[in-house]
Amino acid sequence: MMQAELTKPSLASPEHPVEISGSQAVLEAFIAEGVDTIFGYPGGAIMPIYDALYDYHDRLKHILVRHEQGGIHAGQGYARSSGRTGVVFATSGPGATNLVTGLADALIDSTPLVCITGQVFAHLLGTDAFQETDIINITTPVTKWNYQVTDATEIPQVLAKAFFIASTGRPGPVLIDIAKNAQLQKFSYTGYTKCDHIRSYRPKPIVRKSYIEEAAALINEAKKPFVIFGQGVILGRAEEEFKAFIEKAGLPAAWTILGLSALPTNHPQNVGMLGMHGNYGPNVLTNECDVLIAVGMRFDDRVTGRLDKYAKQAKLIHLDIDPAEIDKNVKSTVPVWGDCKETLPLLTALVHEKKHTDWLNTFHNYAREEHEIVIDQELHPASGEITMGEVVEALNELTNGDAIIVTDVGQHQMVACRYAKFNESKSNITSGGLGTMGFALPAAIGAKFGAPHREVVAIIGDGGFQMTLQELGTIMQAQVSVKMLILNNRFLGMVRQWQQLFHDKRYSFVDIQSPDYVQLVKAYGLEGNSVDDRKNLKEALQKMLDSKDSYLLEVMVGKEDNVFPMVPQGCSVSEIRLK
Amino acid sequence: MKQEYTITVYTENQVGLLNRIAIIFSRRKINIESLNVSPSEAEGIHRFTIVINEFEEVVRKLCRQIERQVEVLKAYFNTGDEIVWQELALYKVPTDEVAEKLQVERLLREFGARAVVIRKDYTIFETTGHREETDKLLAVLAPYGLIEFVRSARVAIIKASNGFHEKLKEFEAVEPASELIENEFLNKQAEVFSM
Ligand SMILES: Cc1ncc(C[n+]2csc(CCOP(=O)(O)OP(=O)(O)O)c2C)c(N)n1
């Protein structure tokens, strides 16, 4: 080997160590882990890493965001559209604390992230130094794992651990806080070894055959079996295995909003959405099925409604990789603890081929009723203001269900999830567990980097857009193509709906004004348009989709429209209201 | 019914883990009655002993949340009859008071106490036992000008446990033994629940 090559960190080995800095070690770890994009924002305590990055710009793309919250949501969007780990940089103090919302969001929605924060010099820890904050303790409740590095020699192993923990088992965010001295410190680097084992961490349970057999027996005996699935199917990359399972056993399947897109929306056994604003049949029939098969979902209260009246008649088979989820909210009859990529095929092998036609028809009957009372009017109103549903429906027609749809939080989110069509997995990106307004715009930026060949449409409320609109600057500078569809009802719609229904229409501080969005994006050099007339809607959407660059379309929608059906808080899923 | 449970947690020896475990309780507004952290029988492995008053269902879920932490190897929970436990107490009293008015010998015998320090100005007694026992001695000494009193956290040995050495070996293996997937709730599934 030539002498020059020996100094390349990527060629370092225990026999041929190479002297590098802690900062370089971080970037070498990224390259070894296959990272291609970093979302970040620099500052004093992370400057050595940014200085090292200067020499890596040909191998690592860095996207300069406008706020660290935007950075971490972009990391989440990247992870959700690509199925890979998102990587985020922030400086110490305020940079680090700005990550907290995104960490909480990523933890509850099981999104793999590795966040690197700069920290003050180790000798200054605990002295209230400039921009020192105890980010390890602040983020402990909102990270799967976190660790503070004060010595550069630890960096390769710690980063290997970080990537392993973030992406395996039930994925989640990891934060590594690196003191400035460790970033600067030179040490003898012996190469990077990926981590595949931590003795106290068992990401992959061994599947117990006996539970598979018991589960299969229950399914085979069932008259009215019902599958409910969540993001576990997507995170486990088990979409095909899942489809094979429900197809063989003829099972109707409904999704949580994080499970959406794991099964194509037009699949004949896809019966729709669960939960508070889910479909009529799936909610009501949860309380009528005899065997409930939950796959990679965690019985969030927005899905179950009142727990003591939830599926009491049913035997429950719960497939999950996280043992803490089994029996947490709903007691299982048969717990199938494991990776659904493994457990589903085992189950498929044992279940009998069936059709359950009558049972499936029961769902269709409920769907018909829901169409008559709610959906038809929502999707095809003859007159009046534009509805959110018709915008989503028009978008379906134009994209054929091939776009990635990123939603913010509120009424538009529920409407988009209810009506958007998806052919491909990893296409619905939304903040489900935390319900973080301001998520969509930065997440859409990340989603585009994670899936550059796909169309990314962010559907956002007028409230949520104003929470993180600084990221328009990121869009401008990174020249990333994101279609922004603002559904403007001139209200904080979802809160207004609750005030109308449950607080005697006392509209307390939900009346929100907007800037001229078209002018606003113009200031960022982007094109935009606003429509309030039904007859211009499709054309406007088409123009948005045709645009090569980012584009903002504002659609003025019904001011006081409500999202129905609805399971009012504290009610059982069978008490779902159609109006 | 709420009752006293002793939770035993085997962990890596890692800065910050105490906080990670403590917040599992505080987040749910559960008060920790007693907490002890010490090395365990297995090298490099720490042992947390945590006492709380809760429903079995809650304790079971807490243990799963604890086990979910990356650096936790195992969490067990036990009722009082499944463990042998002790707490240690120290009592500081004025020497002249006690020598004059108390039959110290009797005291030592009756309460299994020990005098750890005897000085002109004060004496320190020590006793080990259950809460009621250490409380009894406290009641006896209180009238004689008790200067200071402190009781340690509970330490407990699980009667049925074979220790952690063997377990640890399994954890260290890259291919885990099926023993390892032993999970107390999965094992108790014999009685099939209906929801
Ligand atoms: C950060 C944050 N703050 C507050 C809320 C509470 N919240 C939920 S929905 C909603 C209204 C959203 O309004 P808008 O963005 O206009 O969307 P719409 O419901 O009108 O579609 C609010 C305030 C939240 N989810 N997130």
mmCIF file of C-alpha atoms in Angstrom, chain A residues 136-147 161 165 170 196-202 204-208 211 214 292 310-317 322-337, chain B residues 10-16 19-21 23 27-28 43-45 57 60-61 64-65 67-73 168 170-183 185-195:
data_model
loop_
_atom_site.group_PDB
_atom_site.id
_atom_site.type_symbol
_atom_site.label_atom_id
_atom_site.label_comp_id
_atom_site.label_asym_id
_atom_site.label_seq_id
_atom_site.Cartn_x
_atom_site.Cartn_y
_atom_site.Cartn_z
ATOM 1 C CA ILE A 136 -28.490 14.883 28.106
ATOM 2 C CA ASN A 137 -30.856 15.284 31.023
ATOM 3 C CA ILE A 138 -33.242 17.445 29.052
ATOM 4 C CA THR A 139 -33.539 14.844 26.324
ATOM 5 C CA THR A 140 -33.507 11.685 28.409
ATOM 6 C CA PRO A 141 -37.294 11.269 28.356
ATOM 7 C CA VAL A 142 -37.460 11.914 24.604
ATOM 8 C CA THR A 143 -34.643 9.759 23.266
ATOM 9 C CA LYS A 144 -34.279 6.023 22.864
ATOM 10 C CA TRP A 145 -30.685 6.493 23.948
ATOM 11 C CA ASN A 146 -28.363 9.425 24.524
ATOM 12 C CA TYR A 147 -24.739 9.794 25.428
ATOM 13 C CA LYS A 161 -23.857 2.150 18.860
ATOM 14 C CA ILE A 165 -29.801 1.540 18.449
ATOM 15 C CA ARG A 170 -38.427 -0.417 17.653
ATOM 16 C CA ASP A 196 -24.271 -5.469 15.813
ATOM 17 C CA HIS A 197 -24.515 -6.447 19.451
ATOM 18 C CA ILE A 198 -25.026 -4.706 22.766
ATOM 19 C CA ARG A 199 -25.382 -7.147 25.591
ATOM 20 C CA SER A 200 -28.081 -5.212 27.434
ATOM 21 C CA TYR A 201 -30.099 -4.575 24.285
ATOM 22 C CA ARG A 202 -32.129 -7.214 22.506
ATOM 23 C CA LYS A 204 -34.855 -8.843 17.904
ATOM 24 C CA PRO A 205 -36.902 -11.231 19.975
ATOM 25 C CA ILE A 206 -36.829 -14.925 19.210
ATOM 26 C CA VAL A 207 -40.225 -15.884 17.922
ATOM 27 C CA ARG A 208 -42.062 -18.464 19.943
ATOM 28 C CA TYR A 211 -47.817 -18.379 20.172
ATOM 29 C CA GLU A 214 -52.215 -20.408 19.107
ATOM 30 C CA LEU A 292 -58.817 -8.819 16.574
ATOM 31 C CA TYR A 310 -62.980 -1.303 23.432
ATOM 32 C CA ALA A 311 -63.259 -4.686 21.712
ATOM 33 C CA LYS A 312 -64.326 -6.358 24.917
ATOM 34 C CA GLN A 313 -65.982 -9.213 23.003
ATOM 35 C CA ALA A 314 -62.888 -10.070 21.006
ATOM 36 C CA LYS A 315 -59.874 -12.253 21.528
ATOM 37 C CA LEU A 316 -56.783 -10.216 20.752
ATOM 38 C CA ILE A 317 -53.679 -11.341 18.926
ATOM 39 C CA ASP A 322 -41.737 -3.930 21.596
ATOM 40 C CA PRO A 323 -42.717 -6.092 24.565
ATOM 41 C CA ALA A 324 -43.641 -2.962 26.519
ATOM 42 C CA GLU A 325 -46.502 -2.413 24.086
ATOM 43 C CA ILE A 326 -48.010 -5.850 24.591
ATOM 44 C CA ASP A 327 -50.748 -5.699 27.220
ATOM 45 C CA LYS A 328 -49.989 -1.986 27.834
ATOM 46 C CA ASN A 329 -53.402 -0.641 26.898
ATOM 47 C CA VAL A 330 -55.336 -3.697 25.790
ATOM 48 C CA LYS A 331 -54.784 -7.179 27.174
ATOM 49 C CA SER A 332 -53.814 -9.735 24.591
ATOM 50 C CA THR A 333 -55.088 -13.284 24.367
ATOM 51 C CA VAL A 334 -52.049 -14.303 22.353
ATOM 52 C CA PRO A 335 -49.007 -12.047 22.386
ATOM 53 C CA VAL A 336 -46.859 -12.551 19.317
ATOM 54 C CA TRP A 337 -43.734 -10.784 20.349
ATOM 55 C CA TYR B 10 -29.687 -5.326 36.609
ATOM 56 C CA THR B 11 -27.991 -2.684 34.483
ATOM 57 C CA GLU B 12 -24.814 -1.575 32.853
ATOM 58 C CA ASN B 13 -22.822 0.867 34.943
ATOM 59 C CA GLN B 14 -23.561 4.027 32.986
ATOM 60 C CA VAL B 15 -23.783 7.713 33.846
ATOM 61 C CA GLY B 16 -27.334 8.967 33.434
ATOM 62 C CA ASN B 19 -32.169 9.415 35.755
ATOM 63 C CA ARG B 20 -33.509 7.281 32.919
ATOM 64 C CA ILE B 21 -34.930 4.830 35.423
ATOM 65 C CA ILE B 23 -38.171 9.311 35.300
ATOM 66 C CA ARG B 27 -43.520 10.584 34.729
ATOM 67 C CA ARG B 28 -46.368 8.446 36.072
ATOM 68 C CA GLU B 43 -18.732 -7.845 37.576
ATOM 69 C CA GLY B 44 -19.531 -4.532 35.926
ATOM 70 C CA ILE B 45 -23.244 -4.987 36.468
ATOM 71 C CA GLU B 57 -50.528 -4.516 36.816
ATOM 72 C CA ARG B 60 -45.533 -5.190 35.592
ATOM 73 C CA LYS B 61 -45.817 -2.400 33.045
ATOM 74 C CA ARG B 64 -41.321 -3.508 30.918
ATOM 75 C CA GLN B 65 -40.657 0.187 30.510
ATOM 76 C CA GLU B 67 -36.338 -3.199 30.522
ATOM 77 C CA ARG B 68 -36.893 -1.196 27.399
ATOM 78 C CA GLN B 69 -33.986 1.074 28.303
ATOM 79 C CA VAL B 70 -30.975 0.179 26.236
ATOM 80 C CA GLU B 71 -28.643 -0.273 29.199
ATOM 81 C CA VAL B 72 -30.974 -2.329 31.343
ATOM 82 C CA LEU B 73 -30.433 -6.075 31.247
ATOM 83 C CA LEU B 168 -24.994 -12.374 31.925
ATOM 84 C CA GLU B 170 -26.234 -15.441 27.802
ATOM 85 C CA PHE B 171 -26.583 -11.725 27.291
ATOM 86 C CA GLU B 172 -23.016 -11.579 26.116
ATOM 87 C CA ALA B 173 -23.574 -14.240 23.488
ATOM 88 C CA VAL B 174 -24.348 -12.744 20.106
ATOM 89 C CA GLU B 175 -26.865 -15.484 19.440
ATOM 90 C CA PRO B 176 -29.044 -15.336 22.501
ATOM 91 C CA ALA B 177 -30.227 -18.503 24.193
ATOM 92 C CA SER B 178 -33.963 -18.916 24.125
ATOM 93 C CA GLU B 179 -33.870 -18.545 27.912
ATOM 94 C CA LEU B 180 -33.217 -14.919 27.252
ATOM 95 C CA ILE B 181 -36.458 -14.228 25.544
ATOM 96 C CA GLU B 182 -37.985 -15.360 28.776
ATOM 97 C CA ASN B 183 -40.223 -12.566 29.608
ATOM 98 C CA PHE B 185 -45.485 -11.862 31.080
ATOM 99 C CA LEU B 186 -45.106 -14.194 28.165
ATOM 100 C CA ASN B 187 -44.523 -17.044 30.534
ATOM 101 C CA LYS B 188 -47.591 -16.283 32.526
ATOM 102 C CA GLN B 189 -49.797 -16.457 29.497
ATOM 103 C CA ALA B 190 -50.937 -19.941 30.509
ATOM 104 C CA GLU B 191 -54.094 -18.443 31.844
ATOM 105 C CA VAL B 192 -55.412 -17.065 28.593
ATOM 106 C CA PHE B 193 -56.825 -13.631 29.173
ATOM 107 C CA SER B 194 -59.872 -12.339 27.475
ATOM 108 C CA MET B 195 -59.828 -8.623 26.938
#
